[in-house]
PDB file of C-alpha atoms in Angstrom:
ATOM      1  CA  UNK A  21      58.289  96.826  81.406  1.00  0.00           C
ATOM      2  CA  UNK A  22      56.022  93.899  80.747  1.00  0.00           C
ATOM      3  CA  UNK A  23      55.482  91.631  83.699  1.00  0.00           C
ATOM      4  CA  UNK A  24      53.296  88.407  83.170  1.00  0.00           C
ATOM      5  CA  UNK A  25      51.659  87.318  86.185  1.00  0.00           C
ATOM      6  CA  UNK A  26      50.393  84.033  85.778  1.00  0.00           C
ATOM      7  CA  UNK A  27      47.469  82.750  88.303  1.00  0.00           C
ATOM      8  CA  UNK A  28      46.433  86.653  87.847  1.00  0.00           C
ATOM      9  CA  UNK A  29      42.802  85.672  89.013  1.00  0.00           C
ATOM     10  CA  UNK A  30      43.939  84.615  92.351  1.00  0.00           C
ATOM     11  CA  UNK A  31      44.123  86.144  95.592  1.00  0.00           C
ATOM     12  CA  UNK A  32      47.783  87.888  95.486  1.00  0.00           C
ATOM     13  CA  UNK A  33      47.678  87.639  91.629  1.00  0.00           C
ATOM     14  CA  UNK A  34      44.906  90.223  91.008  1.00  0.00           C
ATOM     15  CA  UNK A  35      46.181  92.207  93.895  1.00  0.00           C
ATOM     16  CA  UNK A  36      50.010  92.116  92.364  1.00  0.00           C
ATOM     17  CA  UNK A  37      48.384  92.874  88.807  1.00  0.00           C
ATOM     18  CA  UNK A  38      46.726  95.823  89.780  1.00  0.00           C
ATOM     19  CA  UNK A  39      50.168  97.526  91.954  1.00  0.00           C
ATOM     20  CA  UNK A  40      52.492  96.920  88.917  1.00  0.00           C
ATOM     21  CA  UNK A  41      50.068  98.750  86.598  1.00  0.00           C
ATOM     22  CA  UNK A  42      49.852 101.391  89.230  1.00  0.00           C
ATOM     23  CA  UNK A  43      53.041 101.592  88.632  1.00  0.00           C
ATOM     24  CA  UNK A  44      53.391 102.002  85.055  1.00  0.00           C
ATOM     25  CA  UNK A  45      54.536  98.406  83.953  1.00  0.00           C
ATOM     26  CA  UNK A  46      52.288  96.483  81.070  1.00  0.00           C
ATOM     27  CA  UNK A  47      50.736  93.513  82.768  1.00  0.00           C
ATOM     28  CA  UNK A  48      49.396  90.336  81.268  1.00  0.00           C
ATOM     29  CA  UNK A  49      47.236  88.791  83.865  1.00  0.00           C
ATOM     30  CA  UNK A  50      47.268  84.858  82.291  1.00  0.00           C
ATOM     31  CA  UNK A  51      44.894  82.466  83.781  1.00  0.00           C
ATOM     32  CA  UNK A  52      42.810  79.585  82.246  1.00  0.00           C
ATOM     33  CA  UNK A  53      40.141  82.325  82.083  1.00  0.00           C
ATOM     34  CA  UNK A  54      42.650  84.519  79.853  1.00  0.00           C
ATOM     35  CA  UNK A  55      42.680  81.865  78.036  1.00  0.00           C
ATOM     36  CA  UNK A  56      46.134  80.267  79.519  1.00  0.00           C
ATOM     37  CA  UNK A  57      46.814  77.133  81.060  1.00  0.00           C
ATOM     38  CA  UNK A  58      49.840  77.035  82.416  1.00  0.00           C
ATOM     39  CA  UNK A  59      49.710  73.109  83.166  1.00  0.00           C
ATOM     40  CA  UNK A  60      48.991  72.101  79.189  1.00  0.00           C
ATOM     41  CA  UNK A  61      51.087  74.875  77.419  1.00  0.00           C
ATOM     42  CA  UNK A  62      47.747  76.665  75.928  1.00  0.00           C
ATOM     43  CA  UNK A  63      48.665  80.269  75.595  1.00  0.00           C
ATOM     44  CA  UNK A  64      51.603  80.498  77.579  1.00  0.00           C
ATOM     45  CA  UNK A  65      53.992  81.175  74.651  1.00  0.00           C
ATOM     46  CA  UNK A  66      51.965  83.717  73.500  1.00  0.00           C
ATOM     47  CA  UNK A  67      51.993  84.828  77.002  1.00  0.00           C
ATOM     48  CA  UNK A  68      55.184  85.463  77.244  1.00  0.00           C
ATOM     49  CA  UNK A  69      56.387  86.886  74.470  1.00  0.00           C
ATOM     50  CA  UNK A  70      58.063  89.722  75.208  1.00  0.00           C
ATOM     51  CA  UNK A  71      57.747  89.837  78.654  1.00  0.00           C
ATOM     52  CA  UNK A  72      60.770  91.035  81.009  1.00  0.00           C
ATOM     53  CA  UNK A  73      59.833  89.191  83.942  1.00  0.00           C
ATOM     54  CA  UNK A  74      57.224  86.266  84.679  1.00  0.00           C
ATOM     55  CA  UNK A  75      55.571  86.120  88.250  1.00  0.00           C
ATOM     56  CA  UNK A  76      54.524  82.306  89.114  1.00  0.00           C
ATOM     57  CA  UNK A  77      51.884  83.124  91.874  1.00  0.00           C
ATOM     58  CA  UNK A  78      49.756  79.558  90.437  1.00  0.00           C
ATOM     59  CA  UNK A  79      48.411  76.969  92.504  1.00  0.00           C
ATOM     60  CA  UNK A  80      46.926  73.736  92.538  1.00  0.00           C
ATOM     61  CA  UNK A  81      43.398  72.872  92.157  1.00  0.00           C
ATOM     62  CA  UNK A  82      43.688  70.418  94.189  1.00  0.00           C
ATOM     63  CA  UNK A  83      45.824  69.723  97.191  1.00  0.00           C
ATOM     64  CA  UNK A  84      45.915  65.471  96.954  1.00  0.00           C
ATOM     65  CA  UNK A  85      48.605  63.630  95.626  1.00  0.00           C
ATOM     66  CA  UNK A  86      49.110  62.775  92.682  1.00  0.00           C
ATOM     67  CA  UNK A  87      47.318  65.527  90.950  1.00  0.00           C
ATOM     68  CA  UNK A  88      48.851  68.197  92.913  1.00  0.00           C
ATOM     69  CA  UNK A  89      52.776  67.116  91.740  1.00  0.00           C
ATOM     70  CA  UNK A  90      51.204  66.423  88.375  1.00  0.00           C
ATOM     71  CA  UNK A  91      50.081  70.020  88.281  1.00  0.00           C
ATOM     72  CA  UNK A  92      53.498  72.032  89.901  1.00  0.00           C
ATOM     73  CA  UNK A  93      55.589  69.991  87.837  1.00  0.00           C
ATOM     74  CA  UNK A  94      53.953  70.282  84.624  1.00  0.00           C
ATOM     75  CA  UNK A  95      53.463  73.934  85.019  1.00  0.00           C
ATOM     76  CA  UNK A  96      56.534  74.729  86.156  1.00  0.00           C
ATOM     77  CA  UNK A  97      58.322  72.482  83.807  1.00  0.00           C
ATOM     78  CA  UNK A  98      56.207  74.442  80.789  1.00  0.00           C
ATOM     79  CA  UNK A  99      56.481  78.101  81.704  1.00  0.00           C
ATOM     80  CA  UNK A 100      60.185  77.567  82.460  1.00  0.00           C
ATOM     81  CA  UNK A 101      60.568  76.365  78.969  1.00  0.00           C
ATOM     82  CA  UNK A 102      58.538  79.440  77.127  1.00  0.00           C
ATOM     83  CA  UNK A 103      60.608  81.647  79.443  1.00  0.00           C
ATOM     84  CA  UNK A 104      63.129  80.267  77.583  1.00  0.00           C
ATOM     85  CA  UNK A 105      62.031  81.012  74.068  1.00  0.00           C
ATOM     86  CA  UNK A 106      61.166  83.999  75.413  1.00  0.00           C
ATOM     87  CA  UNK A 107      64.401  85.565  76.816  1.00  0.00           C
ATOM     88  CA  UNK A 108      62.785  86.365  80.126  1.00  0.00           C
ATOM     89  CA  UNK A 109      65.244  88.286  82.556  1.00  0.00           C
ATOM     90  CA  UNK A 110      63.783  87.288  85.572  1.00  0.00           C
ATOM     91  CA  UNK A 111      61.350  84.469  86.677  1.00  0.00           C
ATOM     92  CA  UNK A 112      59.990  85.178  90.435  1.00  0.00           C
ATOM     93  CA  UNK A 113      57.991  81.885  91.403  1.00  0.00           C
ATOM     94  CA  UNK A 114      56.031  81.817  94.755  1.00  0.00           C
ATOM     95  CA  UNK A 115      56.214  79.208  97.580  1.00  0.00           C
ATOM     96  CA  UNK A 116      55.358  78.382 100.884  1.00  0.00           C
ATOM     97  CA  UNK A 117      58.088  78.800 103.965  1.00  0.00           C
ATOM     98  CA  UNK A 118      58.893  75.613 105.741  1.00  0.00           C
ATOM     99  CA  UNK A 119      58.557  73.706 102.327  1.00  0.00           C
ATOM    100  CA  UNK A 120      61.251  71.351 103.113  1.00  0.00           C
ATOM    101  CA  UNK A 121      60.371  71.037 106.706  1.00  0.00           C
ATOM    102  CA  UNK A 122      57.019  69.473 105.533  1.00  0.00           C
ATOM    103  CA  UNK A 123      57.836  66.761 103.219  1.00  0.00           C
ATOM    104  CA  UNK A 124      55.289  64.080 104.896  1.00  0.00           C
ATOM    105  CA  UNK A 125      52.646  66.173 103.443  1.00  0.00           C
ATOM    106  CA  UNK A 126      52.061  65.563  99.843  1.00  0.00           C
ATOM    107  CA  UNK A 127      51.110  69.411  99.392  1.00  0.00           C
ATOM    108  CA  UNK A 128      54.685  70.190 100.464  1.00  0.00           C
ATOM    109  CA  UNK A 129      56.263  67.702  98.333  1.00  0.00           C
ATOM    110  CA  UNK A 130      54.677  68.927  95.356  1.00  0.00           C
ATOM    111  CA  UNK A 131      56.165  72.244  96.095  1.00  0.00           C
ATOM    112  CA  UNK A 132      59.384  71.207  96.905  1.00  0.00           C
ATOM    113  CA  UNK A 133      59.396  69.374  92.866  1.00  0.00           C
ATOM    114  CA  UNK A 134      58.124  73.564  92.233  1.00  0.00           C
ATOM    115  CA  UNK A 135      60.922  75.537  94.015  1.00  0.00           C
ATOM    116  CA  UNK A 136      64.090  72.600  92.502  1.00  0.00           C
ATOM    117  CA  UNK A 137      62.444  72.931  88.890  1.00  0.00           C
ATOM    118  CA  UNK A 138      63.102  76.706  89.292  1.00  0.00           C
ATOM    119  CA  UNK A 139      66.331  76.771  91.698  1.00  0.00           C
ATOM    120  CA  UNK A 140      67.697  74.164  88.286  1.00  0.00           C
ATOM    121  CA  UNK A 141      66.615  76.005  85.774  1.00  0.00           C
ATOM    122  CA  UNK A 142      68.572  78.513  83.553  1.00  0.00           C
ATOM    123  CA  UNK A 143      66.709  81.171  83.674  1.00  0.00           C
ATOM    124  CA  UNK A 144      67.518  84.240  85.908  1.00  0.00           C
ATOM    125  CA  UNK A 145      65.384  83.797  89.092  1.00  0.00           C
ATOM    126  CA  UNK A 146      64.047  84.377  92.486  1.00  0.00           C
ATOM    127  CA  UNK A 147      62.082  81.696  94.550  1.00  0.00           C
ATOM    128  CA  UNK A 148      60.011  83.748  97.134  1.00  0.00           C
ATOM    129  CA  UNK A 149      58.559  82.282 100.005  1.00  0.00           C
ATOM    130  CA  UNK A 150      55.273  83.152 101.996  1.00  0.00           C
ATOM    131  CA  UNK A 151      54.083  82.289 105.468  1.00  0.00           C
ATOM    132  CA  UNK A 152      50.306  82.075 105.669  1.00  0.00           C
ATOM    133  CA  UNK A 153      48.266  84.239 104.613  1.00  0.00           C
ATOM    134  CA  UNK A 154      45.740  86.042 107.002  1.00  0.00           C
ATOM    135  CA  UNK A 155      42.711  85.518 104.436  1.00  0.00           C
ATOM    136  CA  UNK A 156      43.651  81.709 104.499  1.00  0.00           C
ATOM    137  CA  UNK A 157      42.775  81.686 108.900  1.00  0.00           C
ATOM    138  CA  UNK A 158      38.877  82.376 107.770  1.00  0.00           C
ATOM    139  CA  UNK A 159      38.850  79.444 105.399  1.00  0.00           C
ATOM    140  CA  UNK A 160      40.218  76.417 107.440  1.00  0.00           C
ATOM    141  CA  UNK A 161      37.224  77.111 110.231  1.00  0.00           C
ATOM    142  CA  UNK A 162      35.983  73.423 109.841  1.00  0.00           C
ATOM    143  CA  UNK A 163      32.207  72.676 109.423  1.00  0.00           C
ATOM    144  CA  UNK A 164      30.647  71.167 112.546  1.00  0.00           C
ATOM    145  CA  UNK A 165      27.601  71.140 115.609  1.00  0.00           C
ATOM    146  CA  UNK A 166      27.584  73.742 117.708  1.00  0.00           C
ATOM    147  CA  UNK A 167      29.350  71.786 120.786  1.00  0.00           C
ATOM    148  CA  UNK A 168      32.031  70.183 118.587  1.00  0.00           C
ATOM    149  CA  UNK A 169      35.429  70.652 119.382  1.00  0.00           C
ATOM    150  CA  UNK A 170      37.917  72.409 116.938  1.00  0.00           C
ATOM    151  CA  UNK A 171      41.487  71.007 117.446  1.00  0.00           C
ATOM    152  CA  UNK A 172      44.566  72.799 115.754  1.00  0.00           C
ATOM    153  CA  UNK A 173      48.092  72.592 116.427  1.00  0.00           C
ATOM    154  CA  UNK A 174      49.500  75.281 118.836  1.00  0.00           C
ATOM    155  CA  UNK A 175      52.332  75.801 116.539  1.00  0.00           C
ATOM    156  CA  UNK A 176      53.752  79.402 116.099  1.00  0.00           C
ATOM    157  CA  UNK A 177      52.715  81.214 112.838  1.00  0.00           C
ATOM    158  CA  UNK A 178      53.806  83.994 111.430  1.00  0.00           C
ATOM    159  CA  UNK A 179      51.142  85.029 108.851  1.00  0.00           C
ATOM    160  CA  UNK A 180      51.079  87.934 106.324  1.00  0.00           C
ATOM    161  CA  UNK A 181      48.669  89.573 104.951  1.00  0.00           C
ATOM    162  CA  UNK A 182      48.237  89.008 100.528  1.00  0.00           C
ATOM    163  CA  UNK A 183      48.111  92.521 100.323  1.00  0.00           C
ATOM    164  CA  UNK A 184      51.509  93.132 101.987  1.00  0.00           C
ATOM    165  CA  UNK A 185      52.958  89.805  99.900  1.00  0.00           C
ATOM    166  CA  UNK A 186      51.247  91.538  96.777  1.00  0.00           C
ATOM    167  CA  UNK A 187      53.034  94.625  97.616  1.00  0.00           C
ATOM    168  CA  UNK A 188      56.597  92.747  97.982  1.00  0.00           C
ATOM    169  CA  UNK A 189      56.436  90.958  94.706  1.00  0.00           C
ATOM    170  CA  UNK A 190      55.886  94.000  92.857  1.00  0.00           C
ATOM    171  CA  UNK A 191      59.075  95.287  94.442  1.00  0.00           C
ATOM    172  CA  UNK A 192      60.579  92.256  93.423  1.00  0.00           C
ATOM    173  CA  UNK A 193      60.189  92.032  90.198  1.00  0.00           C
ATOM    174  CA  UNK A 194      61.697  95.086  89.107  1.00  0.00           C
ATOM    175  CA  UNK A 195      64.831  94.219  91.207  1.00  0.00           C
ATOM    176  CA  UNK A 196      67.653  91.819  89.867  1.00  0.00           C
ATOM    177  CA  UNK A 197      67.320  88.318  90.367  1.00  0.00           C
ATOM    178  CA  UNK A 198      68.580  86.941  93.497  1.00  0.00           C
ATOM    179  CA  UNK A 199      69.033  83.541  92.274  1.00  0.00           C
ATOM    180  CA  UNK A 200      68.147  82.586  96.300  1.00  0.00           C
ATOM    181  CA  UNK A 201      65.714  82.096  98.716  1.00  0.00           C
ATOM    182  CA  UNK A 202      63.365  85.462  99.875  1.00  0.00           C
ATOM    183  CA  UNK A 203      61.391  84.499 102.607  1.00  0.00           C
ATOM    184  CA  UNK A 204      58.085  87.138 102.969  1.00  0.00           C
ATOM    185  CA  UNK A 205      56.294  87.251 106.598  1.00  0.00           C
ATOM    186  CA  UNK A 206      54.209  89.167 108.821  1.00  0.00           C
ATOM    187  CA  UNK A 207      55.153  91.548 112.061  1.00  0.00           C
ATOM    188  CA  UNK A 208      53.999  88.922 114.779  1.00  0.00           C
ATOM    189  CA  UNK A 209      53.772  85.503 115.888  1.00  0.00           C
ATOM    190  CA  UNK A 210      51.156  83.685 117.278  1.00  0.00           C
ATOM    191  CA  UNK A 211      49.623  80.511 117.988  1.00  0.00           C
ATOM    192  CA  UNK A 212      47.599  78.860 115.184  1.00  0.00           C
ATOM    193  CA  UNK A 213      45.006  77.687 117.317  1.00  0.00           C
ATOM    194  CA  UNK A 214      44.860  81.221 119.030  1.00  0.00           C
ATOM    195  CA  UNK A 215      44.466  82.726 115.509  1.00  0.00           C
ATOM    196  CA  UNK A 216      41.576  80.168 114.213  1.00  0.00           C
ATOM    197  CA  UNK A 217      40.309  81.328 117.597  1.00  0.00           C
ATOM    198  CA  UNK A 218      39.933  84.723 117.176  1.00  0.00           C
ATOM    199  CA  UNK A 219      38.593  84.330 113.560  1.00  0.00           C
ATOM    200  CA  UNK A 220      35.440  82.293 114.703  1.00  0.00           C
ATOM    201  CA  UNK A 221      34.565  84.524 117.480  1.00  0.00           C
ATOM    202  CA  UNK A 222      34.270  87.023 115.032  1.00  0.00           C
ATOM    203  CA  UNK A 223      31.892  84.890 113.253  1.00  0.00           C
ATOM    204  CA  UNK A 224      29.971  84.461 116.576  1.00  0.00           C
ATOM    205  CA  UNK A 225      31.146  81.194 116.383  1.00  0.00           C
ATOM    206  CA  UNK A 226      31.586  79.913 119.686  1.00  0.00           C
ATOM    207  CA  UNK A 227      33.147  76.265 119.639  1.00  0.00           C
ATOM    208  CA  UNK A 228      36.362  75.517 121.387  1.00  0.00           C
ATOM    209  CA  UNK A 229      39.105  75.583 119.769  1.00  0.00           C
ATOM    210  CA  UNK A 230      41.534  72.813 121.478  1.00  0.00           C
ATOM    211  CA  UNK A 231      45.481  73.278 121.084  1.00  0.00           C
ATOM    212  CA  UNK A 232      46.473  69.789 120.111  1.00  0.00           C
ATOM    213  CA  UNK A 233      49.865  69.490 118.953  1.00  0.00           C
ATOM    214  CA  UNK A 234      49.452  65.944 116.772  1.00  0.00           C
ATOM    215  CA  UNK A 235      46.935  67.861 114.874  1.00  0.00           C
ATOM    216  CA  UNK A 236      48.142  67.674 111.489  1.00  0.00           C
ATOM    217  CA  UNK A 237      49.174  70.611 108.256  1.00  0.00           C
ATOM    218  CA  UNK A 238      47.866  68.727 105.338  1.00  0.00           C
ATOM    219  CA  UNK A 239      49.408  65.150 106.771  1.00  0.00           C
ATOM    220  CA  UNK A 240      52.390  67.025 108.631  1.00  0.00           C
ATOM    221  CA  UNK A 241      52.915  67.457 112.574  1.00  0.00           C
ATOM    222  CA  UNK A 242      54.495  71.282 112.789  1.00  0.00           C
ATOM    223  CA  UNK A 243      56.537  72.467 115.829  1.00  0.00           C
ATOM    224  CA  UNK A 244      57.498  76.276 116.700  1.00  0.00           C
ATOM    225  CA  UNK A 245      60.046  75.959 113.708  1.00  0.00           C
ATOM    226  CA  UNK A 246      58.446  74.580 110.655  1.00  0.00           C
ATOM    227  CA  UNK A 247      56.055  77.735 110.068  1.00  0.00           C
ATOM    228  CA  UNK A 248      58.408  80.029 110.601  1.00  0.00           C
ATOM    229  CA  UNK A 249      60.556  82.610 108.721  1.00  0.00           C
ATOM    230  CA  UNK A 250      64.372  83.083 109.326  1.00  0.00           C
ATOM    231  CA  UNK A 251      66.051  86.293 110.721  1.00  0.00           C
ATOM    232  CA  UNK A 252      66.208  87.554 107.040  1.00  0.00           C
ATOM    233  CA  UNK A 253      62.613  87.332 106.516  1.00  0.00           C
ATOM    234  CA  UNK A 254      61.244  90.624 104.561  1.00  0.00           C
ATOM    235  CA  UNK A 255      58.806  91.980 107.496  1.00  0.00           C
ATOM    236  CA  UNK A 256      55.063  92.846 105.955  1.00  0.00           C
ATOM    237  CA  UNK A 257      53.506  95.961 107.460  1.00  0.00           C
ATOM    238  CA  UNK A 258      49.970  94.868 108.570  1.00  0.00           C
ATOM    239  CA  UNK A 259      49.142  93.761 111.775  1.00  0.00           C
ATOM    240  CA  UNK A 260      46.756  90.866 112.331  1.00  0.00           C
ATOM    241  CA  UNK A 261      44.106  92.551 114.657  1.00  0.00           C
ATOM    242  CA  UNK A 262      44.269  95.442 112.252  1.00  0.00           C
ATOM    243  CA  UNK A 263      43.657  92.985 109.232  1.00  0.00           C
ATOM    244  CA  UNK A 264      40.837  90.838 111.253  1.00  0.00           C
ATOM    245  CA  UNK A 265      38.739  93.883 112.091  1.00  0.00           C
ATOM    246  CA  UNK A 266      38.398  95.540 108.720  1.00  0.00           C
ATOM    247  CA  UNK A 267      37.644  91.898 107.361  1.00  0.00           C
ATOM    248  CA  UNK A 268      34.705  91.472 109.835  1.00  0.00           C
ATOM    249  CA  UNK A 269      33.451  94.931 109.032  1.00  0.00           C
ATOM    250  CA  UNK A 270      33.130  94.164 105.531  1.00  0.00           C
ATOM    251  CA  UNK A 271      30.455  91.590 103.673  1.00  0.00           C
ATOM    252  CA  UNK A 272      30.122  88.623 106.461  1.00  0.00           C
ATOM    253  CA  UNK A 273      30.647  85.744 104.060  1.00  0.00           C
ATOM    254  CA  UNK A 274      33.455  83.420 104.894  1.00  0.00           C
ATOM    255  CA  UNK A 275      35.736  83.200 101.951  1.00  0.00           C
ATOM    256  CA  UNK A 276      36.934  80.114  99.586  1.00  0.00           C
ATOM    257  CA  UNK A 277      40.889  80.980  98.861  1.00  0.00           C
ATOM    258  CA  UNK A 278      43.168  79.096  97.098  1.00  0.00           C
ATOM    259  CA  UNK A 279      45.983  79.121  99.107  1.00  0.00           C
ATOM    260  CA  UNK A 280      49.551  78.249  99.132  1.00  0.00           C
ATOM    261  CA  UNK A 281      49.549  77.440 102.510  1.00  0.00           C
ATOM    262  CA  UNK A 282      47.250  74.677 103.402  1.00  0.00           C
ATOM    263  CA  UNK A 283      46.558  73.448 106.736  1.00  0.00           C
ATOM    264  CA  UNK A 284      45.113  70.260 108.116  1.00  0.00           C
ATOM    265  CA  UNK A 285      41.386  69.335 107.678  1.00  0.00           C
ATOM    266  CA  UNK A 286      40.125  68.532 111.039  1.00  0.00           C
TER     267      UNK A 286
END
């Protein structure tokens, strides 16, 4: 079967391209450094042609408005229409859980314009949603002195690792389209604060970390309930301490991911 993956250069798109190959499928990995850009049109038809099913696992460059609905809704709007021309049997496009719960944040709203381009469209489809990723609690560790204050909302998470979400997709994609809502997340909750936390103690990084619930998620205030998955929720395998000490036993360099799931700059 051939399975496009477009953002294949990404976190969970080079992880997803490298399962369905391992499983026998051909894979086109598009990216702007394949030589497809997904926003403009470039090489997406070409893309495409062929392909069974189309994985949207794509984000934004950047996360400020208006550039970041520019960028979903363009892209979107364009690989929906080469699916088209294409006769693609199923489109899998990946989101964020809580989307609509988060509409103050421009982020969110941009996705939102994402997830009703696809739920609208005529092609056969499944939106999938994420919770955070575990790679993504590294990367919003905010620069600062040594006796500076971190403050985070105490909101409950309940974050996934992008192996485990890699993993999911793959079994997605050879399954028929839902046409609904699939909400990915991991085995626990936790506090976001706590889980910032433990991350910068790993780093020997030893400011405070201050539960302050008008922190804000890229412009939005969350609660227990705006993170979090429903009862239906596919459950991810890896555990979060298991996940947090392999990644400190590997190269110490705190990583730069483009995420899906953005949360508030301090």
């Amino acid at each position: 079967m051939k399975i496009v993956v477009v953002g294949g250069n990404g976190l969970v798109g080079v992880k997803l391209a490298a399962k369905l190959r391992f499983r026998g499928h051909e894979v086109i990995a598009a990216s702007r450094r394949s030589g497809v850009n997904a926003m403009t049109g470039v090489g997406v038809d070409e893309a495409l042609s062929g392909a069974h099913t189309v994985i949207d696992v794509t984000n934004a460059p950047t996360f400020d408005e208006p550039e970041v609905i520019e960028f979903f809704k363009q892209s979107t709007e364009q690989l929906l229409a080469a699916g088209e021309r294409a006769g693609v049997s199923h489109y899998l496009a990946l989101s964020v859980v809580g989307t609509k719960r988060l509409q103050t944040s421009g982020y969110f709203r941009a996705k939102e314009v994402q997830e009703r381009l696809v739920r609208y469209s005529n092609l056969p489809h499944t939106l999938v949603q994420s919770t955070q990723f575990f790679e993504f609690m590294a990367n919003i560790i905010p620069p600062g002195g040594i006796m500076e204050n971190v403050h985070l909302s105490p909101a409950l998470v309940q974050p996934v690792a992008a192996d485990d979400v890699a993993g999911i997709l793959a079994d997605l994609a050879t399954m028929s389209p839902s046409r609904a809502i699939t909400e990915i997340a991991g085995p626990e909750s936790y506090r976001l604060c706590d889980l910032v936390q433990w991350v910068m103690y790993g780093y020997q990084d030893n400011r405070s970390v201050i539960a302050d619930p008008e922190a804000s998620y890229y412009g939005a205030i969350l609660d227990d309930l705006t993170l979090t998955p429903g009862l239906d929720a596919l459950v991810a395998k890896t555990y979060f301490r298991d996940w947090l000490n392999g990644y400190l036993s590997g190269p110490r360099q705190m990583p730069h991911v483009h995420h899906p799931n953005p949360v508030a700059r301090t």
